[in-house]
Amino acid sequence: MAAESPAMRRVQVAEHPRLLKLKEMFNSKFGSIPKFYVRAPGRVNVIGEHIDYCGYSVLPMAIEQDVLIAVEPVKTYTLQLANTNPLYPDFSTSANNIQIDKTKALWHNYFLCGLKGIQEHFGLSNLTGMNCLVDGNIPPSSGLSSSSALVCCAGLVTLTVLGRNLSKVELAEICAKSEPYIGTEGGGMDQSISFLAEEGTAKLIEFSPLRATDVKLPSGAVFVIANSCVEMNKAATSHFNIRMMECRLAAKLLAKYKNLQWDNVLRLEEVQAKLGISLEEMLLVTEDEICRCLGISLEELRTQILSPNTQGGTGGRRLWYFLEKPANKM
């Protein structure tokens, strides 16, 4: 499935209340009707928090909430964006002069990320214009990847308008590389599951190369997603990027400690791969370096520094601890 292009199918808009409402709003806004609709879902992550940008596998699944865009290609070179939510103002720009302001986490910049990623992938200088009306029901800044869903949706919109074809994996990789245009770094999990998700299954997402494996959920299993209503806008704060940079620094320090070409290393998984060691052995290497830097024994590290719930247990659990909080615990 991953090698295939995203699914396309004809629908009777009148049979889908949300599409019908979007069509009517589009007509009211632009004085015409959409030529097609594009959808990208949000996601939850079941296992593997904050380790995708370290190069390690994660287990997310898509959710019903999504971003839906109604689209009409136009003969001008103008991109017009509107949103069904009145909190998000209209935006218009030249399709051939995409400027993304990293200092402002404005909603339309996420669309521009996806558009720019596709434009640069094909090396295009002249893009056709389009009218787009965005409708999203993923709670914003809730940790359900509303921003990545919009980036992915925009990438797919642009690809469709251009009449080009890419596989789901290629699209996921392009959108993962283009979202940082708004200033937010990431590991690719959000974009990957948005394109590679399938109904009724979670996905084991692995990187380098990107691939997805079905993980069937137990019969009768139900996942309850509760919105705490506490917002965290990754692009508006530095918290997410700081954690990612801490992991990157940890990878470089470990690489240098093991006499590897550390200046080219970005992810902890790269260190493990270059050393040709297991996850358990990677844990020991990490602990050894911490002990060396602090001038303490392994026993002192485990009994005097680690908290009770991070002592002992499986090597995988302890390793995740260091992957999640490397620099400020070293």
Short mmCIF file of C-alpha atoms in Angstrom, two decimals:
data_model
loop_
_atom_site.label_atom_id
_atom_site.label_comp_id
_atom_site.label_asym_id
_atom_site.label_seq_id
_atom_site.Cartn_x
_atom_site.Cartn_y
_atom_site.Cartn_z
CA MET A 1 0.00 0.00 0.00
CA ALA A 2 2.77 2.44 0.85
CA ALA A 3 4.13 2.39 -2.71
CA GLU A 4 0.74 3.37 -4.10
CA SER A 5 -0.49 6.90 -4.70
CA PRO A 6 -3.09 8.30 -2.28
CA ALA A 7 -6.55 6.94 -2.95
CA MET A 8 -8.90 8.91 -5.19
CA ARG A 9 -12.59 8.20 -5.56
CA ARG A 10 -15.72 9.86 -6.87
CA VAL A 11 -18.35 10.82 -4.33
CA GLN A 12 -21.83 12.25 -4.51
CA VAL A 13 -21.42 15.47 -2.57
CA ALA A 14 -25.13 15.62 -1.83
CA GLU A 15 -24.82 12.37 0.14
CA HIS A 16 -22.18 13.82 2.48
CA PRO A 17 -23.49 16.69 4.66
CA ARG A 18 -20.02 18.02 5.48
CA LEU A 19 -18.96 18.08 1.82
CA LEU A 20 -22.24 19.67 0.81
CA LYS A 21 -21.84 22.40 3.40
CA LEU A 22 -18.25 22.98 2.31
CA LYS A 23 -19.34 23.19 -1.33
CA GLU A 24 -21.99 25.78 -0.48
CA MET A 25 -19.54 27.85 1.57
CA PHE A 26 -17.00 27.64 -1.25
CA ASN A 27 -19.57 28.90 -3.75
CA SER A 28 -20.50 31.74 -1.43
CA LYS A 29 -16.83 32.67 -0.96
CA PHE A 30 -15.45 32.30 -4.49
CA GLY A 31 -18.56 32.36 -6.70
CA SER A 32 -17.81 28.92 -8.15
CA ILE A 33 -17.84 25.27 -7.13
CA PRO A 34 -14.84 23.13 -6.10
CA LYS A 35 -13.34 20.75 -8.64
CA PHE A 36 -12.15 18.28 -6.00
CA TYR A 37 -11.71 17.72 -2.26
CA VAL A 38 -8.64 16.50 -0.35
CA ARG A 39 -8.57 14.97 3.13
CA ALA A 40 -5.77 14.25 5.63
CA PRO A 41 -6.45 12.78 9.11
CA GLY A 42 -5.01 13.66 12.49
CA ARG A 43 -3.35 11.00 14.64
CA VAL A 44 -2.67 9.63 18.08
CA ASN A 45 0.51 7.84 19.04
CA VAL A 46 0.16 4.55 20.91
CA ILE A 47 3.83 3.79 21.60
CA GLY A 48 7.05 5.77 21.18
CA GLU A 49 6.72 9.37 22.31
CA HIS A 50 9.39 11.79 21.07
CA ILE A 51 11.63 9.17 19.53
CA ASP A 52 10.79 9.48 15.82
CA TYR A 53 13.19 12.41 15.51
CA CYS A 54 15.84 10.18 17.09
CA GLY A 55 15.30 7.74 14.22
CA TYR A 56 13.42 5.11 16.24
CA SER A 57 10.17 3.36 15.40
CA VAL A 58 6.76 4.58 16.57
CA LEU A 59 3.26 3.13 16.63
CA PRO A 60 0.65 5.76 15.72
CA MET A 61 -2.82 5.43 14.23
CA ALA A 62 -5.07 7.86 12.41
CA ILE A 63 -8.23 9.30 13.94
CA GLU A 64 -11.54 10.30 12.38
CA GLN A 65 -10.90 14.02 12.88
CA ASP A 66 -9.25 15.52 9.83
CA VAL A 67 -8.48 18.48 7.61
CA LEU A 68 -10.65 18.75 4.50
CA ILE A 69 -9.94 21.17 1.65
CA ALA A 70 -12.19 22.13 -1.25
CA VAL A 71 -10.13 23.16 -4.28
CA GLU A 72 -10.58 24.94 -7.57
CA PRO A 73 -7.57 25.46 -9.88
CA VAL A 74 -7.67 28.88 -11.56
CA LYS A 75 -5.90 30.35 -14.57
CA THR A 76 -4.33 33.16 -12.60
CA TYR A 77 -1.14 32.82 -10.56
CA THR A 78 -2.90 33.74 -7.33
CA LEU A 79 -3.37 31.45 -4.36
CA GLN A 80 -6.45 32.31 -2.31
CA LEU A 81 -6.96 30.56 1.02
CA ALA A 82 -10.03 30.74 3.22
CA ASN A 83 -11.10 28.85 6.31
CA THR A 84 -14.56 27.81 7.51
CA ASN A 85 -13.47 28.87 11.00
CA PRO A 86 -13.85 32.67 11.29
CA LEU A 87 -10.91 32.75 13.73
CA TYR A 88 -8.59 32.14 10.78
CA PRO A 89 -8.53 35.11 8.36
CA ASP A 90 -8.38 34.85 4.57
CA PHE A 91 -5.01 34.90 2.88
CA SER A 92 -3.91 35.62 -0.68
CA THR A 93 -0.50 35.54 -2.33
CA SER A 94 1.26 34.86 -5.61
CA ALA A 95 1.65 31.12 -6.16
CA ASN A 96 5.12 31.83 -7.57
CA ASN A 97 6.42 33.83 -4.64
CA ILE A 98 5.85 31.69 -1.57
CA GLN A 99 7.16 33.43 1.55
CA ILE A 100 6.82 31.71 4.94
CA ASP A 101 7.37 33.86 8.01
CA LYS A 102 8.81 31.64 10.75
CA THR A 103 8.22 34.33 13.34
CA LYS A 104 4.43 34.10 12.97
CA ALA A 105 2.60 30.82 13.52
CA LEU A 106 -0.28 31.79 11.23
CA TRP A 107 -2.59 29.05 9.94
CA HIS A 108 -1.98 29.70 6.25
CA ASN A 109 1.78 29.18 6.65
CA TYR A 110 1.17 25.45 7.20
CA PHE A 111 -0.57 25.29 3.84
CA LEU A 112 2.35 27.14 2.26
CA CYS A 113 4.77 24.56 3.70
CA GLY A 114 3.04 21.72 1.85
CA LEU A 115 2.78 23.73 -1.37
CA LYS A 116 6.43 24.79 -1.24
CA GLY A 117 7.58 21.23 -0.55
CA ILE A 118 5.91 19.90 -3.70
CA GLN A 119 7.05 22.90 -5.74
CA GLU A 120 10.68 22.37 -4.75
CA HIS A 121 10.51 18.58 -5.20
CA PHE A 122 9.62 19.01 -8.87
CA GLY A 123 11.82 22.08 -9.32
CA LEU A 124 8.94 24.21 -10.56
CA SER A 125 9.09 27.98 -10.91
CA ASN A 126 5.60 28.63 -12.28
CA LEU A 127 2.62 27.29 -10.39
CA THR A 128 -1.00 27.68 -11.38
CA GLY A 129 -3.23 29.53 -8.96
CA MET A 130 -6.00 27.99 -6.90
CA ASN A 131 -8.87 28.80 -4.62
CA CYS A 132 -8.98 26.71 -1.46
CA LEU A 133 -11.44 26.52 1.41
CA VAL A 134 -10.13 24.68 4.47
CA ASP A 135 -12.31 22.91 7.02
CA GLY A 136 -10.73 21.16 10.00
CA ASN A 137 -12.27 19.41 12.99
CA ILE A 138 -9.02 18.41 14.74
CA PRO A 139 -8.76 20.48 17.94
CA PRO A 140 -5.84 22.88 17.32
CA SER A 141 -2.66 22.62 19.39
CA SER A 142 -4.03 19.48 21.09
CA GLY A 143 -1.27 17.03 20.20
CA LEU A 144 -3.35 15.40 17.46
CA SER A 145 -1.28 16.80 14.57
CA SER A 146 -3.73 19.31 13.15
CA SER A 147 -0.82 21.33 11.74
CA SER A 148 0.81 18.33 10.05
CA ALA A 149 -2.55 17.26 8.63
CA LEU A 150 -2.87 20.70 7.03
CA VAL A 151 0.66 20.47 5.61
CA CYS A 152 -0.08 17.01 4.19
CA CYS A 153 -3.43 18.14 2.80
CA ALA A 154 -1.77 21.12 1.11
CA GLY A 155 0.92 18.92 -0.39
CA LEU A 156 -1.70 16.60 -1.83
CA VAL A 157 -3.75 19.56 -3.11
CA THR A 158 -0.71 20.93 -4.94
CA LEU A 159 0.21 17.55 -6.36
CA THR A 160 -3.33 17.06 -7.68
CA VAL A 161 -3.52 20.54 -9.22
CA LEU A 162 -0.22 19.89 -10.98
CA GLY A 163 -1.45 16.55 -12.31
CA ARG A 164 1.64 14.79 -10.93
CA ASN A 165 1.92 11.43 -9.16
CA LEU A 166 3.90 10.40 -6.09
CA SER A 167 3.67 7.43 -3.76
CA LYS A 168 2.35 7.80 -0.23
CA VAL A 169 5.88 7.31 1.12
CA GLU A 170 7.29 10.01 -1.16
CA LEU A 171 4.53 12.41 -0.15
CA ALA A 172 5.11 11.71 3.54
CA GLU A 173 8.84 12.33 3.21
CA ILE A 174 8.34 15.57 1.27
CA CYS A 175 5.84 16.93 3.78
CA ALA A 176 8.06 15.93 6.71
CA LYS A 177 10.92 17.89 5.15
CA SER A 178 8.76 20.90 4.32
CA GLU A 179 6.98 21.44 7.65
CA PRO A 180 10.21 22.82 9.21
CA TYR A 181 9.79 25.81 6.85
CA ILE A 182 7.49 27.19 9.54
CA GLY A 183 10.18 26.66 12.17
CA THR A 184 9.07 23.36 13.74
CA GLU A 185 11.48 20.45 13.50
CA GLY A 186 10.18 16.88 13.60
CA GLY A 187 10.87 13.25 12.92
CA GLY A 188 8.26 12.41 10.30
CA MET A 189 5.78 10.36 12.32
CA ASP A 190 2.85 12.76 11.88
CA GLN A 191 3.17 13.05 8.11
CA SER A 192 3.82 9.33 7.68
CA ILE A 193 0.69 8.15 9.47
CA SER A 194 -1.41 10.83 7.78
CA PHE A 195 -0.60 9.29 4.39
CA LEU A 196 0.00 5.64 5.29
CA ALA A 197 -2.89 5.05 7.72
CA GLU A 198 -5.51 2.42 6.96
CA GLU A 199 -8.83 1.79 8.63
CA GLY A 200 -8.85 -0.73 11.47
CA THR A 201 -5.12 -0.88 12.12
CA ALA A 202 -2.34 1.02 13.81
CA LYS A 203 0.98 1.28 11.95
CA LEU A 204 4.50 0.47 13.02
CA ILE A 205 6.38 3.33 11.36
CA GLU A 206 10.09 2.76 10.78
CA PHE A 207 12.57 5.18 9.28
CA SER A 208 15.63 5.08 7.02
CA PRO A 209 13.99 3.94 4.84
CA LEU A 210 10.44 4.95 5.70
CA ARG A 211 8.13 1.94 5.88
CA ALA A 212 4.89 1.01 7.62
CA THR A 213 3.65 -2.34 8.94
CA ASP A 214 0.09 -3.09 10.01
CA VAL A 215 -0.42 -3.72 13.71
CA LYS A 216 -3.89 -5.15 14.23
CA LEU A 217 -5.56 -4.06 17.42
CA PRO A 218 -7.16 -6.58 19.79
CA SER A 219 -10.75 -7.44 19.05
CA GLY A 220 -13.05 -5.13 20.99
CA ALA A 221 -10.25 -2.69 21.89
CA VAL A 222 -11.40 0.90 22.24
CA PHE A 223 -9.15 3.95 22.44
CA VAL A 224 -10.60 6.95 24.24
CA ILE A 225 -9.13 10.28 23.18
CA ALA A 226 -9.83 13.00 25.74
CA ASN A 227 -9.20 16.66 24.96
CA SER A 228 -7.70 18.35 28.02
CA CYS A 229 -8.31 21.74 26.36
CA VAL A 230 -4.73 22.70 27.21
CA GLU A 231 -3.16 24.06 24.03
CA MET A 232 0.48 23.77 22.98
CA ASN A 233 1.37 25.45 19.72
CA LYS A 234 4.70 23.90 18.69
CA ALA A 235 5.47 26.66 16.21
CA ALA A 236 4.76 29.41 18.75
CA THR A 237 7.08 28.04 21.47
CA SER A 238 10.57 26.58 21.55
CA HIS A 239 9.79 23.60 23.82
CA PHE A 240 9.50 21.00 21.06
CA ASN A 241 12.56 22.20 19.14
CA ILE A 242 14.62 22.35 22.34
CA ARG A 243 13.89 18.70 23.10
CA MET A 244 14.79 17.70 19.56
CA MET A 245 18.04 19.69 19.69
CA GLU A 246 18.89 18.06 23.03
CA CYS A 247 18.56 14.66 21.40
CA ARG A 248 20.66 15.80 18.45
CA LEU A 249 23.39 17.04 20.78
CA ALA A 250 23.25 13.75 22.72
CA ALA A 251 23.72 11.85 19.45
CA LYS A 252 26.73 13.95 18.51
CA LEU A 253 28.32 13.58 21.96
CA LEU A 254 27.88 9.80 21.89
CA ALA A 255 29.26 9.64 18.36
CA LYS A 256 32.33 11.63 19.33
CA TYR A 257 32.82 9.51 22.46
CA LYS A 258 32.84 6.39 20.23
CA ASN A 259 35.23 8.01 17.71
CA LEU A 260 32.63 8.27 14.95
CA GLN A 261 32.29 11.06 12.37
CA TRP A 262 30.11 13.01 14.79
CA ASP A 263 29.67 16.20 12.74
CA ASN A 264 27.45 14.35 10.25
CA VAL A 265 25.35 12.59 12.91
CA LEU A 266 21.84 13.90 13.60
CA ARG A 267 19.99 11.02 15.28
CA LEU A 268 20.69 8.57 18.07
CA GLU A 269 19.63 5.69 15.82
CA GLU A 270 22.44 6.67 13.43
CA VAL A 271 24.94 6.20 16.26
CA GLN A 272 23.50 2.79 17.05
CA ALA A 273 23.58 1.77 13.37
CA LYS A 274 27.17 2.95 12.88
CA LEU A 275 28.24 1.02 15.97
CA GLY A 276 26.30 -2.06 14.84
CA ILE A 277 24.88 -2.66 18.31
CA SER A 278 21.51 -3.59 19.77
CA LEU A 279 19.17 -1.31 21.70
CA GLU A 280 20.31 -2.86 24.97
CA GLU A 281 23.94 -2.23 24.04
CA MET A 282 23.05 1.33 23.02
CA LEU A 283 21.68 1.84 26.53
CA LEU A 284 24.97 0.69 28.04
CA VAL A 285 26.94 3.02 25.77
CA THR A 286 24.70 5.90 26.89
CA GLU A 287 25.12 5.03 30.56
CA ASP A 288 28.89 4.68 30.18
CA GLU A 289 29.17 8.13 28.60
CA ILE A 290 27.02 9.71 31.32
CA CYS A 291 29.19 8.10 33.99
CA ARG A 292 32.36 9.20 32.23
CA CYS A 293 31.17 12.82 31.97
CA LEU A 294 30.06 12.93 35.61
CA GLY A 295 32.95 10.90 36.98
CA ILE A 296 30.68 8.41 38.74
CA SER A 297 30.12 4.68 38.66
CA LEU A 298 27.22 2.95 36.93
CA GLU A 299 25.86 1.95 40.34
CA GLU A 300 25.94 5.57 41.51
CA LEU A 301 24.10 6.64 38.36
CA ARG A 302 21.35 4.09 38.87
CA THR A 303 20.91 4.58 42.61
CA GLN A 304 21.69 8.26 43.21
CA ILE A 305 20.53 10.01 40.03
CA LEU A 306 17.81 7.97 38.36
CA SER A 307 14.36 8.21 39.87
CA PRO A 308 12.71 5.06 41.30
CA ASN A 309 10.52 4.48 38.25
CA THR A 310 13.52 4.62 35.87
CA GLN A 311 15.75 2.24 37.80
CA GLY A 312 15.89 -1.33 36.59
CA GLY A 313 13.09 -2.53 34.36
CA THR A 314 13.69 -3.45 30.77
CA GLY A 315 16.53 -1.98 28.82
CA GLY A 316 14.03 -0.58 26.34
CA ARG A 317 12.23 1.39 29.06
CA ARG A 318 15.45 2.85 30.40
CA LEU A 319 16.63 3.64 26.89
CA TRP A 320 13.43 5.54 26.14
CA TYR A 321 14.06 7.55 29.27
CA PHE A 322 17.39 8.74 27.93
CA LEU A 323 16.03 9.25 24.44
CA GLU A 324 13.28 11.47 25.80
CA LYS A 325 15.39 13.50 28.27
CA PRO A 326 19.04 13.35 27.27
CA ALA A 327 20.77 16.65 27.84
CA ASN A 328 19.17 17.89 31.02
CA LYS A 329 19.75 14.53 32.72
CA MET A 330 23.37 14.05 31.71
#
